[in-house]
Each structure stands twice: as C-alpha cells, then as structure tokens.
PDB file of C-alpha atoms in Angstrom:
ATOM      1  CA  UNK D  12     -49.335  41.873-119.739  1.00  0.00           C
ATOM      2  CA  UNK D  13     -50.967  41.596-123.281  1.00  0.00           C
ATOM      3  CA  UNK D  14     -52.225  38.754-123.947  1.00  0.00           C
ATOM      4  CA  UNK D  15     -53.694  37.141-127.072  1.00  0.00           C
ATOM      5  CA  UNK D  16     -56.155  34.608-128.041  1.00  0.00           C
ATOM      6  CA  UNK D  17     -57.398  33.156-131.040  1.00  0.00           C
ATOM      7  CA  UNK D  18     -60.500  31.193-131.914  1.00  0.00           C
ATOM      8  CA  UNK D  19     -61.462  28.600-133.084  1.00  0.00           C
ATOM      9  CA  UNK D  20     -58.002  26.514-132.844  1.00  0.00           C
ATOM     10  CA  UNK D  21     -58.590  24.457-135.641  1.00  0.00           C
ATOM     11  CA  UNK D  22     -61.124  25.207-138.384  1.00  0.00           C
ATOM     12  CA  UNK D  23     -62.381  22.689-140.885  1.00  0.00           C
ATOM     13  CA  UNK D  24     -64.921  24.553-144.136  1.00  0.00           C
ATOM     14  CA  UNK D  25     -65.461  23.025-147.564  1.00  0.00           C
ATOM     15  CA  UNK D  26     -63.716  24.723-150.492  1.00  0.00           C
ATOM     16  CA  UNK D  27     -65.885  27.908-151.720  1.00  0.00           C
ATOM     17  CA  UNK D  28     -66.879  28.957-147.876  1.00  0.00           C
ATOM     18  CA  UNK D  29     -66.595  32.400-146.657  1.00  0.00           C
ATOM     19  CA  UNK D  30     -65.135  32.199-143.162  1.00  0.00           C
ATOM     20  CA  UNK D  31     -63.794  34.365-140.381  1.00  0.00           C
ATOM     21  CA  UNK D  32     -61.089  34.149-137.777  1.00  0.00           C
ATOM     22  CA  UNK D  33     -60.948  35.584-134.632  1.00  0.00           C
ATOM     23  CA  UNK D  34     -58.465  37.462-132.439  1.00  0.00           C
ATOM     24  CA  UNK D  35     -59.119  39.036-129.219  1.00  0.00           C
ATOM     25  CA  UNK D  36     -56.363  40.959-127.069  1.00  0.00           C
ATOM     26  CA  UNK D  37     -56.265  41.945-123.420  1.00  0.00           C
ATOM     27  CA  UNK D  38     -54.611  45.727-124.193  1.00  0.00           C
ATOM     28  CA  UNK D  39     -56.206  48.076-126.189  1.00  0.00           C
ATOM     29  CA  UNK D  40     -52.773  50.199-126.351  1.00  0.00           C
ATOM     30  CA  UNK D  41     -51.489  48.883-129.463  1.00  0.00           C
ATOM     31  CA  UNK D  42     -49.540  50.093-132.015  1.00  0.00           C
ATOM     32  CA  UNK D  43     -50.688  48.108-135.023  1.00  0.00           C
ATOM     33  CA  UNK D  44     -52.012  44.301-135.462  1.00  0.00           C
ATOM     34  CA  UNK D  45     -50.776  42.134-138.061  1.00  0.00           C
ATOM     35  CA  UNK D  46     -52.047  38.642-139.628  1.00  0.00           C
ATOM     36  CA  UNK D  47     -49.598  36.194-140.887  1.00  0.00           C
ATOM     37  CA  UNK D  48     -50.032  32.807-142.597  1.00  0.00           C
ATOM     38  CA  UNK D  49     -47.789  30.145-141.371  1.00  0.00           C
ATOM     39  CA  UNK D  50     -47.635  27.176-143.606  1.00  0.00           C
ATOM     40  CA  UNK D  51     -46.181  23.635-141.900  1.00  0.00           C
ATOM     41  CA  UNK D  52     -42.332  23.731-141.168  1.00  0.00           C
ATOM     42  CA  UNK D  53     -42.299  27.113-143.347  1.00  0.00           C
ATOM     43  CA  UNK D  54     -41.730  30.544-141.808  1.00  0.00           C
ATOM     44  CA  UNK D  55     -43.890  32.958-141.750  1.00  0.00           C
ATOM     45  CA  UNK D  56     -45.841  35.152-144.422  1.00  0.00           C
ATOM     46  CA  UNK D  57     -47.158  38.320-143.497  1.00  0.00           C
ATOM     47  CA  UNK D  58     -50.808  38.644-145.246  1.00  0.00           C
ATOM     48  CA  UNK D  59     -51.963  42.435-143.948  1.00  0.00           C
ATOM     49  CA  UNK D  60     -50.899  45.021-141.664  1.00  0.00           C
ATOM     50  CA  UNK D  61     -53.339  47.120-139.606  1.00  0.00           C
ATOM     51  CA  UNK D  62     -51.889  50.696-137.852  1.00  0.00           C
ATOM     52  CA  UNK D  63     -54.301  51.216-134.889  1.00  0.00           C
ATOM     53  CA  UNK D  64     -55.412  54.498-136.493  1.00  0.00           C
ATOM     54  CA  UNK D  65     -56.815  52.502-138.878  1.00  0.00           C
ATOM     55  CA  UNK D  66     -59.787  49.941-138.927  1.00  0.00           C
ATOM     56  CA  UNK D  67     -59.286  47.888-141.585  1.00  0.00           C
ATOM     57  CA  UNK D  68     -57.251  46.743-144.354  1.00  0.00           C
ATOM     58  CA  UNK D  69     -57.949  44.344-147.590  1.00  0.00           C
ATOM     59  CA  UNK D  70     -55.957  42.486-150.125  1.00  0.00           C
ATOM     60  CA  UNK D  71     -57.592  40.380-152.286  1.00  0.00           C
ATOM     61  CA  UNK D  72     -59.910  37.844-151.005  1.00  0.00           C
ATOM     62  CA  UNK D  73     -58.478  38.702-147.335  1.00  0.00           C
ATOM     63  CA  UNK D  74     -60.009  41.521-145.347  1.00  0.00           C
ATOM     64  CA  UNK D  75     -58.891  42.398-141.600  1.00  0.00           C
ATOM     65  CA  UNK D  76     -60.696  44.991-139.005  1.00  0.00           C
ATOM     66  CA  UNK D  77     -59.573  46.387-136.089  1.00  0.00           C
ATOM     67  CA  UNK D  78     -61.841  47.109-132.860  1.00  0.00           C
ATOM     68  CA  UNK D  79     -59.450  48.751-130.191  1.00  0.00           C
ATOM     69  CA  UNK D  80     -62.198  49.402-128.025  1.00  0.00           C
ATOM     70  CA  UNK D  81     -63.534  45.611-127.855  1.00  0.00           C
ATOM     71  CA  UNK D  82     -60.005  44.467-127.967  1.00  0.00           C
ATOM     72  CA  UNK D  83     -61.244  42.334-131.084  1.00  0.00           C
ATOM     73  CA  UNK D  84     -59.954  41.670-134.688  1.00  0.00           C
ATOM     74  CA  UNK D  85     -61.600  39.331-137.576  1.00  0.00           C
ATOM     75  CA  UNK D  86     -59.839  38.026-140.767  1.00  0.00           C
ATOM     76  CA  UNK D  87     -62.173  37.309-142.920  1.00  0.00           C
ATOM     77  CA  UNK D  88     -61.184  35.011-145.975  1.00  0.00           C
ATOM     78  CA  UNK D  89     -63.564  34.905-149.533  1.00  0.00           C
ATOM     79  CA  UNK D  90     -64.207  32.089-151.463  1.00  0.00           C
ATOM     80  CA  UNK D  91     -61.607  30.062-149.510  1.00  0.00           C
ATOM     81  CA  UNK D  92     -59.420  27.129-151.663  1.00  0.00           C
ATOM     82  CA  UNK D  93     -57.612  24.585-150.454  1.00  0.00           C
ATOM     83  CA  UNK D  94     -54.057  26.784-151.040  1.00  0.00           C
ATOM     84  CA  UNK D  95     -55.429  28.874-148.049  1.00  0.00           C
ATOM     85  CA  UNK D  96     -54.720  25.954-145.990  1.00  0.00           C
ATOM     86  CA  UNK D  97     -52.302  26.799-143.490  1.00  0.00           C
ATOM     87  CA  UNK D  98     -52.300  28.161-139.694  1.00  0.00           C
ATOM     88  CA  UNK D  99     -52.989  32.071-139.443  1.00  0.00           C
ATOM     89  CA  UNK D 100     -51.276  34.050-136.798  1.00  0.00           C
ATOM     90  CA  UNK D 101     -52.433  37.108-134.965  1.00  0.00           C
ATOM     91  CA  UNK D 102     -49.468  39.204-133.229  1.00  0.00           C
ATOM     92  CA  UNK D 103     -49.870  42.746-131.676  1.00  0.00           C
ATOM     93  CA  UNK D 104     -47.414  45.416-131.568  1.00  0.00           C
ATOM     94  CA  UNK D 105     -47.592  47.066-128.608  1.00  0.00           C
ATOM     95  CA  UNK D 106     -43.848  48.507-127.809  1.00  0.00           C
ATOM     96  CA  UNK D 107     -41.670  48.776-130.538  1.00  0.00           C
ATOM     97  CA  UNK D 108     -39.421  46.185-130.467  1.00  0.00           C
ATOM     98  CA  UNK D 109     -41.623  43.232-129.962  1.00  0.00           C
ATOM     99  CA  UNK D 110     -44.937  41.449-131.418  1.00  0.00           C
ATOM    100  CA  UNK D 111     -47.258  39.527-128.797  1.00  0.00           C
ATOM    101  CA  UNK D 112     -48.759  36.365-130.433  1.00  0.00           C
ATOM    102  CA  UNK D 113     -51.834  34.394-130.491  1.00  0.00           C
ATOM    103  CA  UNK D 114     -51.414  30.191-130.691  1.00  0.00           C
ATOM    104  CA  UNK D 115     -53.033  30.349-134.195  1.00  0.00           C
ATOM    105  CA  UNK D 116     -55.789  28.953-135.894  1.00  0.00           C
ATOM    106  CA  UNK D 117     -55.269  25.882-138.031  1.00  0.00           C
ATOM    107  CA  UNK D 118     -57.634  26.224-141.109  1.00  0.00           C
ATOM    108  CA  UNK D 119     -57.762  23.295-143.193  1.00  0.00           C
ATOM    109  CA  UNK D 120     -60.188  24.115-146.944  1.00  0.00           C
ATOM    110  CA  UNK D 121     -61.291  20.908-148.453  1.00  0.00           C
ATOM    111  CA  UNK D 122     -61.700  21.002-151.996  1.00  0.00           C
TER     112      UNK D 122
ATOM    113  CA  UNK Q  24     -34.064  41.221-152.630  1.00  0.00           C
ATOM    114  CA  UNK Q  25     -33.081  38.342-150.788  1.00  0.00           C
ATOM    115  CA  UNK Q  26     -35.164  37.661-147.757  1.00  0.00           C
ATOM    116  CA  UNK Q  27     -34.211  37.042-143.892  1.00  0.00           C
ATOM    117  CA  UNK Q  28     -31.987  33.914-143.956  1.00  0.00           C
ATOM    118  CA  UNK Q  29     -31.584  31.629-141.044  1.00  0.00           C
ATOM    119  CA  UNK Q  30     -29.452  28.633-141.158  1.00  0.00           C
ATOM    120  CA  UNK Q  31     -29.287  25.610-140.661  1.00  0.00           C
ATOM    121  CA  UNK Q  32     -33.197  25.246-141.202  1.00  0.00           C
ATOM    122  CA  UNK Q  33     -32.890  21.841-139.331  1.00  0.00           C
ATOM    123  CA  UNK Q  34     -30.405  21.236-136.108  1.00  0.00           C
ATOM    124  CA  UNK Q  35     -30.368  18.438-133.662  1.00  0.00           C
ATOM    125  CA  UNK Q  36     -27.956  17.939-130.597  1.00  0.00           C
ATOM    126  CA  UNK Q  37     -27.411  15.820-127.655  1.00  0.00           C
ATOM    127  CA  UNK Q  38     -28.471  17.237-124.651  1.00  0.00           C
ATOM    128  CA  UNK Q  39     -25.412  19.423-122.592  1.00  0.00           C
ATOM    129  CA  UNK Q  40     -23.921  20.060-126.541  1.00  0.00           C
ATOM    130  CA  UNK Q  41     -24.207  23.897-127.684  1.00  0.00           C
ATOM    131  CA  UNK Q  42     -26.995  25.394-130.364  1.00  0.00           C
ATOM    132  CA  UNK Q  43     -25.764  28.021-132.203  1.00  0.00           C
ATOM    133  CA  UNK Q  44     -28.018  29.641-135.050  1.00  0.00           C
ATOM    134  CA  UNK Q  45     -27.716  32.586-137.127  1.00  0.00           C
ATOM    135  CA  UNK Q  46     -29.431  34.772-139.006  1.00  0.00           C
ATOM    136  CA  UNK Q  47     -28.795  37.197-141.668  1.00  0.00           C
ATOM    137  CA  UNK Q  48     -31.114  40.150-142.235  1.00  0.00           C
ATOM    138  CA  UNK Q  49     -32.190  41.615-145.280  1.00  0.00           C
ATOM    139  CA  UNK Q  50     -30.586  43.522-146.989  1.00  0.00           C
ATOM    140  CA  UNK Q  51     -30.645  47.430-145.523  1.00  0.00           C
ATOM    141  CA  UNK Q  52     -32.461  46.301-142.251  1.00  0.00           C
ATOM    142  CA  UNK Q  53     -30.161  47.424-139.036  1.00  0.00           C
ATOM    143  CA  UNK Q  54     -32.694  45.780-136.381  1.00  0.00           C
ATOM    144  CA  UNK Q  55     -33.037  41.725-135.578  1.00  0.00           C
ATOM    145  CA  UNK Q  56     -35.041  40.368-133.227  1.00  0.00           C
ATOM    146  CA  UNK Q  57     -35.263  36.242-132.448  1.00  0.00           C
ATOM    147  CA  UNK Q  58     -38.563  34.194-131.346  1.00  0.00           C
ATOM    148  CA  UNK Q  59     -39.453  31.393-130.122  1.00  0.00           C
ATOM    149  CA  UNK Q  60     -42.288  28.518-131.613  1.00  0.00           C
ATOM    150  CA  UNK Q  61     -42.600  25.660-128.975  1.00  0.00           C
ATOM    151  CA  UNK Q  62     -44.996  22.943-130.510  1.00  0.00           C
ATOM    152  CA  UNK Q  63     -48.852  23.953-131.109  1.00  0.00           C
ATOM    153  CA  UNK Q  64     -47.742  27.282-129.834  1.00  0.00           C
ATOM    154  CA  UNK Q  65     -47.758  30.794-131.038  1.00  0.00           C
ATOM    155  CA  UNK Q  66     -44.528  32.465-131.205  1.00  0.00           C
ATOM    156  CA  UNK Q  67     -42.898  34.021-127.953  1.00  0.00           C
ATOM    157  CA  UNK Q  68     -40.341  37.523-128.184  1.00  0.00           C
ATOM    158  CA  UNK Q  69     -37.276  36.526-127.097  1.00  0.00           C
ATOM    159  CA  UNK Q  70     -34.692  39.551-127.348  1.00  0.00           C
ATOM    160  CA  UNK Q  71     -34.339  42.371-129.915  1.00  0.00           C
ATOM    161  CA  UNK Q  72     -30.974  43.551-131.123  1.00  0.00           C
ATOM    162  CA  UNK Q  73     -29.418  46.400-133.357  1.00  0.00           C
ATOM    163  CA  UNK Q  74     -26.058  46.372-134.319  1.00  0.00           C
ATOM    164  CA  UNK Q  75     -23.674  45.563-131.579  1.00  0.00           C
ATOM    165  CA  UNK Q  76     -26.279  45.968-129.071  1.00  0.00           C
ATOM    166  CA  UNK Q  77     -28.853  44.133-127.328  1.00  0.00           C
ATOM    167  CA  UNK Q  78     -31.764  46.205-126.908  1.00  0.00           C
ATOM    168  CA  UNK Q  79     -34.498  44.188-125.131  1.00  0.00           C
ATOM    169  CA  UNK Q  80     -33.768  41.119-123.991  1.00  0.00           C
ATOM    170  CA  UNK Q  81     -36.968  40.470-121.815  1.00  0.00           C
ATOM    171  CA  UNK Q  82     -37.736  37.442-123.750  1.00  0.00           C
ATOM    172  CA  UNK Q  83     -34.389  35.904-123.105  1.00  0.00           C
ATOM    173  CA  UNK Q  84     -34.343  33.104-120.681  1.00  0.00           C
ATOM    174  CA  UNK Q  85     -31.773  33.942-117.815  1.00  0.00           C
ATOM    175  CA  UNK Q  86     -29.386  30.944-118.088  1.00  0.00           C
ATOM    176  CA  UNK Q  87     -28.181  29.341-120.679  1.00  0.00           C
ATOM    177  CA  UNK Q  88     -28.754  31.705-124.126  1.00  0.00           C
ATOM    178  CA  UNK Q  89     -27.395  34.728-125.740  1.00  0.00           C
ATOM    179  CA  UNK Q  90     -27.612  36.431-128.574  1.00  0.00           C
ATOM    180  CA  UNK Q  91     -25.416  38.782-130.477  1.00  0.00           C
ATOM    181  CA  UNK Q  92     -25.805  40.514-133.604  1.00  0.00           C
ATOM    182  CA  UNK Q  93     -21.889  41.872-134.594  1.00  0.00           C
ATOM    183  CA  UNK Q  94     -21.073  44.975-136.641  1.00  0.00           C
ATOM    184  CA  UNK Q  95     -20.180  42.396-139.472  1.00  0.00           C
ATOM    185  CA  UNK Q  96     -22.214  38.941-140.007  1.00  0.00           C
ATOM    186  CA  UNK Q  97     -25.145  37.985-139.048  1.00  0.00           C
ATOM    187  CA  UNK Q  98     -26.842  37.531-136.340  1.00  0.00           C
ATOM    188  CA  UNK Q  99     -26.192  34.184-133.612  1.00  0.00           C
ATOM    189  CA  UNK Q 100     -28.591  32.953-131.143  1.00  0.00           C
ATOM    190  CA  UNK Q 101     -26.425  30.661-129.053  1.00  0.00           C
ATOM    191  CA  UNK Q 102     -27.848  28.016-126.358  1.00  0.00           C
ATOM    192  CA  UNK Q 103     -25.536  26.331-123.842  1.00  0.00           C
ATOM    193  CA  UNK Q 104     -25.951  22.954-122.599  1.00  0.00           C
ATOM    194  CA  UNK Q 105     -29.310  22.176-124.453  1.00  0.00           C
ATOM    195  CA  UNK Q 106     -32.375  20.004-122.577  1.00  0.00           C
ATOM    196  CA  UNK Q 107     -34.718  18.564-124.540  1.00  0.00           C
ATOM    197  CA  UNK Q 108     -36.767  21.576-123.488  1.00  0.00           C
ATOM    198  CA  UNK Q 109     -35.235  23.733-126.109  1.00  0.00           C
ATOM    199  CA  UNK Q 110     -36.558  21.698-129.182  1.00  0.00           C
ATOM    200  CA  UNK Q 111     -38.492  24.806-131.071  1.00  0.00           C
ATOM    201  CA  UNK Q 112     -38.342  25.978-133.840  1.00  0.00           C
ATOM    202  CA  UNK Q 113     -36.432  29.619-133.753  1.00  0.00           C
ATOM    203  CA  UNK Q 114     -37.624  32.528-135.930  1.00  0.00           C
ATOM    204  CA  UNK Q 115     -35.801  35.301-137.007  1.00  0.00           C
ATOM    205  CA  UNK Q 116     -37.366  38.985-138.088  1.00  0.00           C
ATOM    206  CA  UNK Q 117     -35.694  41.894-139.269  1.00  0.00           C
ATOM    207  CA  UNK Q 118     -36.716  45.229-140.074  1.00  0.00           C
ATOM    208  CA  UNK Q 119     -35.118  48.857-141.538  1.00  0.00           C
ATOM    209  CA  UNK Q 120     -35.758  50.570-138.470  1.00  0.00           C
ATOM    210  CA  UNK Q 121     -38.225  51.081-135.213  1.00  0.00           C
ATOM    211  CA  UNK Q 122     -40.754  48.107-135.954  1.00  0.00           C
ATOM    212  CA  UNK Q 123     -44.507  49.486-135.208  1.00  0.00           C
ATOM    213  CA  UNK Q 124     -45.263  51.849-138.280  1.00  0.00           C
ATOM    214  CA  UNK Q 125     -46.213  50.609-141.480  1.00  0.00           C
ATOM    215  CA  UNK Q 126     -42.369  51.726-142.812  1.00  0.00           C
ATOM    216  CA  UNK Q 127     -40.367  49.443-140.210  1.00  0.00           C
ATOM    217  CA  UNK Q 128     -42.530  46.044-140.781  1.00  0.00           C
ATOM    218  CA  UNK Q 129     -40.882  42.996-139.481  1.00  0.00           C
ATOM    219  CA  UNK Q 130     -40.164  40.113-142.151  1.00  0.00           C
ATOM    220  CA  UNK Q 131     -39.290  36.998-140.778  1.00  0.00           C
ATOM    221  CA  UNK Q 132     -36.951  33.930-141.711  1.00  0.00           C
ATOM    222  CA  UNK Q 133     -37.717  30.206-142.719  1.00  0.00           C
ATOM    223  CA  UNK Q 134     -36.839  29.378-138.767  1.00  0.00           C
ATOM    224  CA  UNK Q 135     -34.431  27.059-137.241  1.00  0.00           C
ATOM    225  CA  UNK Q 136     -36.133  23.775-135.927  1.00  0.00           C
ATOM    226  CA  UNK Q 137     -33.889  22.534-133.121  1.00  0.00           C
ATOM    227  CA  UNK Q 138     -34.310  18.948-131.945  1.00  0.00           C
ATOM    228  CA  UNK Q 139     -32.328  18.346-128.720  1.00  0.00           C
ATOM    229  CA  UNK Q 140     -32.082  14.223-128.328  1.00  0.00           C
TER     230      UNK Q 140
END
C-alpha cells in the first residue's frame, strides 16, 4: 500500500524566503508525482507535473524533483509572497486510475 | 474551455436524508473519477468511472454510496442515509483518457462540501 507523507504540516516564513516542502512515499513504482496548491474551500490547482522518467520540472518561481530511489520529492518555492499562501498537495500516480495523497502542508507567507 | 464543474459547491442534510452530487467533466474528457477530503486530511480515491461504467471502485465504501457516470449528463455521486461521518468535502477530476502520462492529466472541480446535521 503506497503511502504518502508530507512535512512539515504547517509552515510559517516571512515574505521574500526561499523554502522547500517535502514529500516522501513508501513505493518507488510510480508513474508520475504531481504538486497541487489547494487554496481554503477552493478546489484544487495543479502547479507541476513530474513523469517518473523525469527528475524534475520548473515553472516560474516553483521547481519540483523527483528521487524514485529515496522515495523523496521537494517543491521548492523562490522568493515566496503572501499569494503563495495556501496548502500544497503531493499525490502519486501509481496505477492509472487513481492518485495517492499526502495530508498537505499548510504554508502561510507573511508579508 | 470551461473547467470540471461540480454542483452544489455547498450541501447540508439531516442525517438518514440522501446526498446526491454531480459533476460535469470538461469538455472532451471521457474518464471521472470522485475523492474524498475529510477535515485536515489529504484527499482519499474513491472510485473511477468512464462512460457507463465503473471501473475501480476500490475507494468506494461498501454500504451506503454509488456512483454513476451515464452516457448523457454528468456524473452523480449518491450517498444513502447520511451520518454525520460523511461531512467532506467531495472532489471531482476528469481527464481525456488513461490518467498517468503527461497527455491524460487529471483536472479537478471546485468540490462539494457536504455538512450532514
């Protein structure tokens, strides 16, 4: 059974701070790993898609790797502002009809 | 391009009344699958559907829900006799195709939140 974890839960940085988020995962067979932003009572927003040939993926001030063989992925967010605010979800494909979660990580960017 | 609509965005019911909530794919995508957001929680698969068939309903609990996505409309996720267990909020995702390549990406809806009283 896959299973997904993210750290830190909750993640407090002044405006300007380079940060990372973390996602670990129990099965290395994965089809691809995405990162979505979930903002309060909104859906979700997917930010970048990585296919498990690949190791990482950028857009913009957002930059995601892939480590199959630690079973680890980062987000890293540049210069953050408070309209990156919001809870950022990490969900595995591993079959293809369904995504495997993590609980999130609620960043909050002060200005 | 109109994106994955779910409605209503907000339900509440009694507990033992039904929850029925749909959701309409975008436009050109054949494959819908539902999830599940209990409070401070990631989101959970519940069951993935094409047209007229259920596909993988793993997710599903065993009593009480089904889901059904018809050759026309969109598609329902339907709970029986709602407990105050069921409050979530319900996602919907569609895609054109098999989701897991960069081609058949799964965009999701503005969820249902269900509050059962």
């Amino acid at each position: 059974k896959q299973e997904v974890t993210q750290i830190p839960a909750a993640l407090s940085v002044p405006e300007g701070e380079n940060l990372v988020l973390n996602c670990s995962f129990t099965d290395s067979a994965i089809y691809n790993l995405q990162w979505f932003r979930q903002d309060p009572g909104k859906g979700l927003t997917s930010l970048l898609l990585i296919q498990s040939s690949q190791r990482e993926q950028t857009s913009g001030r957002l930059n995601a790797s892939l480590d199959k063989s630690s079973g680890r992925s980062t987000l890293y967010i540049a210069a953050s502002q408070p309209g990156d605010s919001a809870t950022y979800l990490c969900a595995l494909h591993r079959n293809f009809n369904k995504f495997y979660f993590g609980s999130g990580t609620k960043l909050n960017v002060k200005p | 391009n109109a994106g994955v609509m779910q409605n209503p965005r907000h339900l509440v019911r009694r507990r033992g009344q039904e929850a029925r909530l749909r959701c309409s794919p975008m436009k050109g995508h054949s494959h819908v699958y539902w999830y599940r957001q209990l409070p401070e929680e990631g989101l959970k698969f519940m069951v993935y559907l094409q047209k007229e068939n259920i596909i993988d309903e793993s997710g599903m609990p065993k009593e009480r829900f089904s889901a059904e996505f018809p050759k026309e409309g969109p598609s329902i996720l339907r709970i029986q006799q709602v407990v105050r267990g069921d409050s979530a909020a319900y996602f919907c995702a569609s895609s054109v195709g098999l989701a897991g390549s960069s081609y058949n990406e799964q965009f999701f809806g503005p969820g249902t939140r269900l509050t059962v009283l």
